[in-house]
C-alpha cells in the first residue's frame, strides 16, 4: 500500500534529509512556530512505523496533554480515510496512550514529567517534542539507554528555551566532526518564503514582547522573559579595540563566584574582558590583587575611570589604592536601589543597538539567561540569572557601561 500523508514545506524537506539521509544518532531540529516541526515528526513517526515492521517507538512531550494531542492529531489525519486507518491500525488505545500497527510496530505517547517511571523500555526510535523544556538528566539517564542497546536513534525538536542544554546540542550539531553522533538544523518561518505566513506572523508579533518573538519565531536562544534584546545584533567578530577613552567595570567575586573585569570604549565597544576564579586558579591574596591591578594598568593610558564593586570588598579596595597608582579606581556599591538603575541602562544600550560585544560564549549565555522578578515583600525588582547559573559577566558589563554613561554625562573627568 502506497501512502502519502502530506506535502512537505521547504523546512520539512530539510528536516527529512537530516533525519533520514544524514541520519545521526541524534537529529536536533531547532524550529520556530509556523515551520511545522511537530507535524513533520508525527508524519515521520507514522511512516517509520509503516516502513519498519515491529518498530518500537516513544513520542515524548514535556507534559502528557501535549503527547495526547499529537496522538489525537495523528488519528485526525485519517479522518477522511477511515478505510486506510482500519487497514494499518490494529489497536488505538486512548487509555494507555498507545497505537499499534498491524505490522507489529507501535508508538507510545509519554511525558517527561513521568521521569523514572519510563525506565526499562527497549526502543528503536524516540521523538522528543519541545525537547528544550525537558531536563537533560532525564534524557541522558532514562531515554537514551532505551535506544543505545538497539542501535536506535533520536529526533529532538524544539524552539530554544534560553541558552540551556538544547542550545549546547545545537552548537555541537553544527560541528562536522560530531555529525555521526549529533547533527542540527535551524529553521524559521522566514525559510518558508511565504508572504501569507509572513503577514500572519507580523500580526501575531504585535501582541508579543520582543523576547517572546525572538524565542518563538526567530529561534534565538533567549527566554521569553529575558531582559536583553538584540544580543545577536550586538555580537561582533574581531572588535576594534582602538579608542580615545576607556571605562572599566569590576565585579569582584567571593567564594564560588568569578571576578570579572570589563573594559569598554566611549562608544560602548567592549574591548577587553578578564574572568577568573581565584580559588579555582589557586591564587593567594597577593596574586589576586595583582591580577586586578594588571588589568587596570593595561588600560591606564586611555582610562577615564574604573568602577570597583566595593560590596564586602572595602579592604581590597583600600589595598589596591593605597599607593596612589590606581587613583582612577572609584568605589561603587551594588544595592537594591543601584542595581535596577545599572541594569536598565544596559537594557537600553541593547535595545538601541548601541553596545557591541565580542563573541564570548559565557557572556552571551549570561545575557540570554538574565531575568527579573519582583520581591513579594519589598516590591523591588530583583535581577539575576536562573538559579545555579552565574551572572558575573553581566554585572561587570552593567557596571562598566554605567561607568561610561556617568563619567561622560556633562563631560569627561580628567585626572591631572
mmCIF file of C-alpha atoms in Angstrom, residues 160-384:
data_model
loop_
_atom_site.group_PDB
_atom_site.id
_atom_site.type_symbol
_atom_site.label_atom_id
_atom_site.label_comp_id
_atom_site.label_asym_id
_atom_site.label_seq_id
_atom_site.Cartn_x
_atom_site.Cartn_y
_atom_site.Cartn_z
ATOM 1 C CA UNK A 160 15.245 27.308 22.288
ATOM 2 C CA UNK A 161 14.483 27.757 25.977
ATOM 3 C CA UNK A 162 17.180 30.284 26.667
ATOM 4 C CA UNK A 163 20.810 29.160 26.355
ATOM 5 C CA UNK A 164 20.211 25.835 28.107
ATOM 6 C CA UNK A 165 21.439 22.358 27.169
ATOM 7 C CA UNK A 166 19.425 22.257 23.925
ATOM 8 C CA UNK A 167 21.321 25.330 22.725
ATOM 9 C CA UNK A 168 24.532 23.434 23.506
ATOM 10 C CA UNK A 169 23.216 20.460 21.497
ATOM 11 C CA UNK A 170 22.531 22.777 18.570
ATOM 12 C CA UNK A 171 26.066 24.194 18.663
ATOM 13 C CA UNK A 172 27.581 20.696 18.928
ATOM 14 C CA UNK A 173 25.458 19.606 15.977
ATOM 15 C CA UNK A 174 26.928 22.351 13.811
ATOM 16 C CA UNK A 175 30.453 20.901 14.088
ATOM 17 C CA UNK A 176 31.204 18.389 11.329
ATOM 18 C CA UNK A 177 33.310 16.088 13.488
ATOM 19 C CA UNK A 178 30.226 15.477 15.683
ATOM 20 C CA UNK A 179 27.827 14.616 12.878
ATOM 21 C CA UNK A 180 27.799 10.874 13.417
ATOM 22 C CA UNK A 181 26.634 11.460 16.990
ATOM 23 C CA UNK A 182 24.594 14.651 16.594
ATOM 24 C CA UNK A 183 23.704 16.986 13.750
ATOM 25 C CA UNK A 184 21.485 20.050 13.999
ATOM 26 C CA UNK A 185 19.494 22.348 11.770
ATOM 27 C CA UNK A 186 17.664 25.620 12.435
ATOM 28 C CA UNK A 187 14.618 26.863 10.510
ATOM 29 C CA UNK A 188 12.186 29.746 10.998
ATOM 30 C CA UNK A 189 9.032 30.937 9.259
ATOM 31 C CA UNK A 190 11.302 33.058 7.022
ATOM 32 C CA UNK A 191 12.553 29.854 5.368
ATOM 33 C CA UNK A 192 9.032 29.218 4.052
ATOM 34 C CA UNK A 193 9.289 32.236 1.700
ATOM 35 C CA UNK A 194 5.517 32.533 2.061
ATOM 36 C CA UNK A 195 4.070 36.059 2.060
ATOM 37 C CA UNK A 196 0.781 34.875 3.548
ATOM 38 C CA UNK A 197 2.543 33.224 6.505
ATOM 39 C CA UNK A 198 4.791 36.264 6.965
ATOM 40 C CA UNK A 199 1.731 38.538 7.122
ATOM 41 C CA UNK A 200 0.108 36.260 9.719
ATOM 42 C CA UNK A 201 3.279 36.218 11.818
ATOM 43 C CA UNK A 202 3.578 40.007 11.742
ATOM 44 C CA UNK A 203 0.005 40.192 13.019
ATOM 45 C CA UNK A 204 0.864 37.855 15.910
ATOM 46 C CA UNK A 205 4.040 39.819 16.641
ATOM 47 C CA UNK A 206 2.019 42.867 17.739
ATOM 48 C CA UNK A 207 0.756 41.000 20.798
ATOM 49 C CA UNK A 208 4.171 39.614 21.826
ATOM 50 C CA UNK A 209 7.184 41.041 23.590
ATOM 51 C CA UNK A 210 10.384 41.185 21.574
ATOM 52 C CA UNK A 211 11.887 38.406 23.686
ATOM 53 C CA UNK A 212 8.858 36.192 23.062
ATOM 54 C CA UNK A 213 9.000 36.810 19.325
ATOM 55 C CA UNK A 214 12.760 36.216 19.188
ATOM 56 C CA UNK A 215 12.335 32.921 21.022
ATOM 57 C CA UNK A 216 9.231 31.500 19.369
ATOM 58 C CA UNK A 217 9.536 32.732 15.787
ATOM 59 C CA UNK A 218 13.203 33.626 15.194
ATOM 60 C CA UNK A 219 14.669 30.719 17.185
ATOM 61 C CA UNK A 220 17.061 32.819 19.191
ATOM 62 C CA UNK A 221 18.373 31.255 22.421
ATOM 63 C CA UNK A 222 16.521 33.688 24.635
ATOM 64 C CA UNK A 223 13.974 33.026 27.360
ATOM 65 C CA UNK A 224 10.551 34.574 26.777
ATOM 66 C CA UNK A 225 11.036 36.689 29.929
ATOM 67 C CA UNK A 226 14.641 37.657 29.157
ATOM 68 C CA UNK A 227 15.620 41.287 29.682
ATOM 69 C CA UNK A 228 18.187 41.887 26.951
ATOM 70 C CA UNK A 229 17.120 42.150 23.324
ATOM 71 C CA UNK A 230 19.179 42.336 20.105
ATOM 72 C CA UNK A 231 22.014 40.338 21.675
ATOM 73 C CA UNK A 232 22.881 38.651 18.367
ATOM 74 C CA UNK A 233 22.964 42.046 16.646
ATOM 75 C CA UNK A 234 25.469 43.286 19.231
ATOM 76 C CA UNK A 235 27.980 40.467 18.632
ATOM 77 C CA UNK A 236 30.975 41.478 16.527
ATOM 78 C CA UNK A 237 33.895 39.309 15.458
ATOM 79 C CA UNK A 238 37.316 40.933 15.844
ATOM 80 C CA UNK A 239 36.122 44.078 17.605
ATOM 81 C CA UNK A 240 38.262 47.139 17.016
ATOM 82 C CA UNK A 241 39.908 47.858 20.376
ATOM 83 C CA UNK A 242 41.262 51.292 19.471
ATOM 84 C CA UNK A 243 39.615 54.154 21.353
ATOM 85 C CA UNK A 244 40.277 57.520 22.960
ATOM 86 C CA UNK A 245 38.720 56.762 26.324
ATOM 87 C CA UNK A 246 38.345 53.529 28.296
ATOM 88 C CA UNK A 247 35.940 52.773 31.138
ATOM 89 C CA UNK A 248 36.242 49.725 33.400
ATOM 90 C CA UNK A 249 33.687 47.847 35.486
ATOM 91 C CA UNK A 250 34.862 45.369 38.127
ATOM 92 C CA UNK A 251 32.565 42.712 39.598
ATOM 93 C CA UNK A 252 34.578 41.167 42.431
ATOM 94 C CA UNK A 253 33.858 37.516 43.180
ATOM 95 C CA UNK A 254 33.969 35.821 46.544
ATOM 96 C CA UNK A 255 33.539 32.153 47.480
ATOM 97 C CA UNK A 256 32.296 30.350 44.336
ATOM 98 C CA UNK A 257 31.772 33.494 42.243
ATOM 99 C CA UNK A 258 34.010 34.710 39.460
ATOM 100 C CA UNK A 259 35.759 38.049 39.346
ATOM 101 C CA UNK A 260 35.061 39.750 36.027
ATOM 102 C CA UNK A 261 36.858 42.845 34.769
ATOM 103 C CA UNK A 262 35.389 44.531 31.691
ATOM 104 C CA UNK A 263 36.712 47.459 29.668
ATOM 105 C CA UNK A 264 34.533 49.460 27.296
ATOM 106 C CA UNK A 265 35.172 52.342 24.898
ATOM 107 C CA UNK A 266 33.439 55.704 24.917
ATOM 108 C CA UNK A 267 31.146 54.477 22.095
ATOM 109 C CA UNK A 268 30.296 51.288 24.045
ATOM 110 C CA UNK A 269 32.501 48.710 22.355
ATOM 111 C CA UNK A 270 33.617 46.021 24.813
ATOM 112 C CA UNK A 271 37.343 45.944 24.193
ATOM 113 C CA UNK A 272 38.601 43.610 26.942
ATOM 114 C CA UNK A 273 37.329 41.048 29.465
ATOM 115 C CA UNK A 274 39.152 39.093 32.159
ATOM 116 C CA UNK A 275 37.143 36.440 34.024
ATOM 117 C CA UNK A 276 38.680 34.257 36.709
ATOM 118 C CA UNK A 277 38.059 32.467 39.982
ATOM 119 C CA UNK A 278 40.951 32.966 42.332
ATOM 120 C CA UNK A 279 40.177 29.821 44.334
ATOM 121 C CA UNK A 280 39.893 27.580 41.281
ATOM 122 C CA UNK A 281 43.136 29.011 39.906
ATOM 123 C CA UNK A 282 44.882 28.534 43.249
ATOM 124 C CA UNK A 283 45.749 32.194 43.765
ATOM 125 C CA UNK A 284 46.739 33.727 47.039
ATOM 126 C CA UNK A 285 45.590 37.204 48.037
ATOM 127 C CA UNK A 286 48.624 38.981 46.552
ATOM 128 C CA UNK A 287 48.226 37.203 43.200
ATOM 129 C CA UNK A 288 44.529 38.055 43.191
ATOM 130 C CA UNK A 289 45.291 41.702 43.848
ATOM 131 C CA UNK A 290 47.994 41.795 41.155
ATOM 132 C CA UNK A 291 45.622 40.273 38.564
ATOM 133 C CA UNK A 292 43.194 43.146 39.114
ATOM 134 C CA UNK A 293 45.965 45.717 39.109
ATOM 135 C CA UNK A 294 47.416 44.349 35.863
ATOM 136 C CA UNK A 295 44.079 44.784 34.064
ATOM 137 C CA UNK A 296 43.818 48.361 35.313
ATOM 138 C CA UNK A 297 47.378 49.248 34.252
ATOM 139 C CA UNK A 298 46.874 47.610 30.842
ATOM 140 C CA UNK A 299 44.345 50.330 30.024
ATOM 141 C CA UNK A 300 45.732 53.123 32.197
ATOM 142 C CA UNK A 301 46.941 55.380 29.362
ATOM 143 C CA UNK A 302 43.396 55.866 27.989
ATOM 144 C CA UNK A 303 41.496 55.131 31.191
ATOM 145 C CA UNK A 304 38.890 57.699 32.200
ATOM 146 C CA UNK A 305 37.542 55.849 35.256
ATOM 147 C CA UNK A 306 37.116 52.376 36.739
ATOM 148 C CA UNK A 307 34.148 51.455 38.939
ATOM 149 C CA UNK A 308 35.017 48.872 41.578
ATOM 150 C CA UNK A 309 32.187 46.922 43.235
ATOM 151 C CA UNK A 310 33.093 47.571 46.851
ATOM 152 C CA UNK A 311 30.368 45.419 48.471
ATOM 153 C CA UNK A 312 32.221 43.483 51.218
ATOM 154 C CA UNK A 313 35.465 44.291 49.378
ATOM 155 C CA UNK A 314 36.429 47.570 51.079
ATOM 156 C CA UNK A 315 39.719 46.192 52.411
ATOM 157 C CA UNK A 316 40.720 45.014 48.923
ATOM 158 C CA UNK A 317 39.815 48.446 47.534
ATOM 159 C CA UNK A 318 41.995 50.127 50.187
ATOM 160 C CA UNK A 319 44.924 47.824 49.371
ATOM 161 C CA UNK A 320 44.611 48.492 45.629
ATOM 162 C CA UNK A 321 44.517 52.275 46.026
ATOM 163 C CA UNK A 322 46.917 52.641 48.954
ATOM 164 C CA UNK A 323 49.996 53.520 46.873
ATOM 165 C CA UNK A 324 48.139 56.082 44.735
ATOM 166 C CA UNK A 325 48.850 54.356 41.415
ATOM 167 C CA UNK A 326 45.234 53.260 40.831
ATOM 168 C CA UNK A 327 43.787 56.688 41.608
ATOM 169 C CA UNK A 328 41.094 56.384 38.901
ATOM 170 C CA UNK A 329 39.515 53.465 40.783
ATOM 171 C CA UNK A 330 36.138 54.592 42.157
ATOM 172 C CA UNK A 331 34.156 52.606 44.749
ATOM 173 C CA UNK A 332 30.704 51.504 43.582
ATOM 174 C CA UNK A 333 28.051 49.835 45.745
ATOM 175 C CA UNK A 334 25.605 47.416 44.117
ATOM 176 C CA UNK A 335 22.378 47.767 46.117
ATOM 177 C CA UNK A 336 18.639 47.243 45.737
ATOM 178 C CA UNK A 337 18.499 50.837 44.514
ATOM 179 C CA UNK A 338 21.553 50.991 42.235
ATOM 180 C CA UNK A 339 21.252 47.547 40.608
ATOM 181 C CA UNK A 340 17.964 48.257 38.756
ATOM 182 C CA UNK A 341 19.459 51.532 37.521
ATOM 183 C CA UNK A 342 22.607 49.997 36.050
ATOM 184 C CA UNK A 343 20.653 47.080 34.553
ATOM 185 C CA UNK A 344 18.122 49.423 32.905
ATOM 186 C CA UNK A 345 20.997 51.413 31.433
ATOM 187 C CA UNK A 346 22.422 48.207 29.915
ATOM 188 C CA UNK A 347 18.976 47.094 28.654
ATOM 189 C CA UNK A 348 18.607 50.388 26.785
ATOM 190 C CA UNK A 349 22.046 50.059 25.193
ATOM 191 C CA UNK A 350 20.974 46.699 23.745
ATOM 192 C CA UNK A 351 17.504 47.933 22.775
ATOM 193 C CA UNK A 352 19.009 50.914 20.909
ATOM 194 C CA UNK A 353 21.661 48.665 19.307
ATOM 195 C CA UNK A 354 24.422 50.889 20.641
ATOM 196 C CA UNK A 355 26.582 48.398 22.507
ATOM 197 C CA UNK A 356 28.941 45.967 20.752
ATOM 198 C CA UNK A 357 30.256 42.817 22.428
ATOM 199 C CA UNK A 358 32.789 40.135 21.461
ATOM 200 C CA UNK A 359 31.777 36.595 20.563
ATOM 201 C CA UNK A 360 32.273 35.406 24.135
ATOM 202 C CA UNK A 361 30.185 32.283 24.824
ATOM 203 C CA UNK A 362 29.966 32.797 28.590
ATOM 204 C CA UNK A 363 28.874 36.416 28.257
ATOM 205 C CA UNK A 364 26.278 35.637 25.584
ATOM 206 C CA UNK A 365 24.743 32.801 27.624
ATOM 207 C CA UNK A 366 24.524 35.002 30.718
ATOM 208 C CA UNK A 367 22.854 37.803 28.751
ATOM 209 C CA UNK A 368 20.231 35.450 27.314
ATOM 210 C CA UNK A 369 19.524 33.958 30.737
ATOM 211 C CA UNK A 370 19.354 37.172 32.773
ATOM 212 C CA UNK A 371 15.866 37.818 34.195
ATOM 213 C CA UNK A 372 13.999 39.945 36.681
ATOM 214 C CA UNK A 373 11.361 39.238 39.302
ATOM 215 C CA UNK A 374 9.588 41.420 41.834
ATOM 216 C CA UNK A 375 10.180 40.752 45.521
ATOM 217 C CA UNK A 376 6.810 39.828 47.034
ATOM 218 C CA UNK A 377 7.685 41.534 50.329
ATOM 219 C CA UNK A 378 9.548 44.719 49.341
ATOM 220 C CA UNK A 379 8.081 45.165 45.861
ATOM 221 C CA UNK A 380 11.580 45.836 44.482
ATOM 222 C CA UNK A 381 12.746 44.311 41.217
ATOM 223 C CA UNK A 382 15.454 41.696 41.661
ATOM 224 C CA UNK A 383 17.771 40.778 38.803
ATOM 225 C CA UNK A 384 19.696 37.556 38.393
#
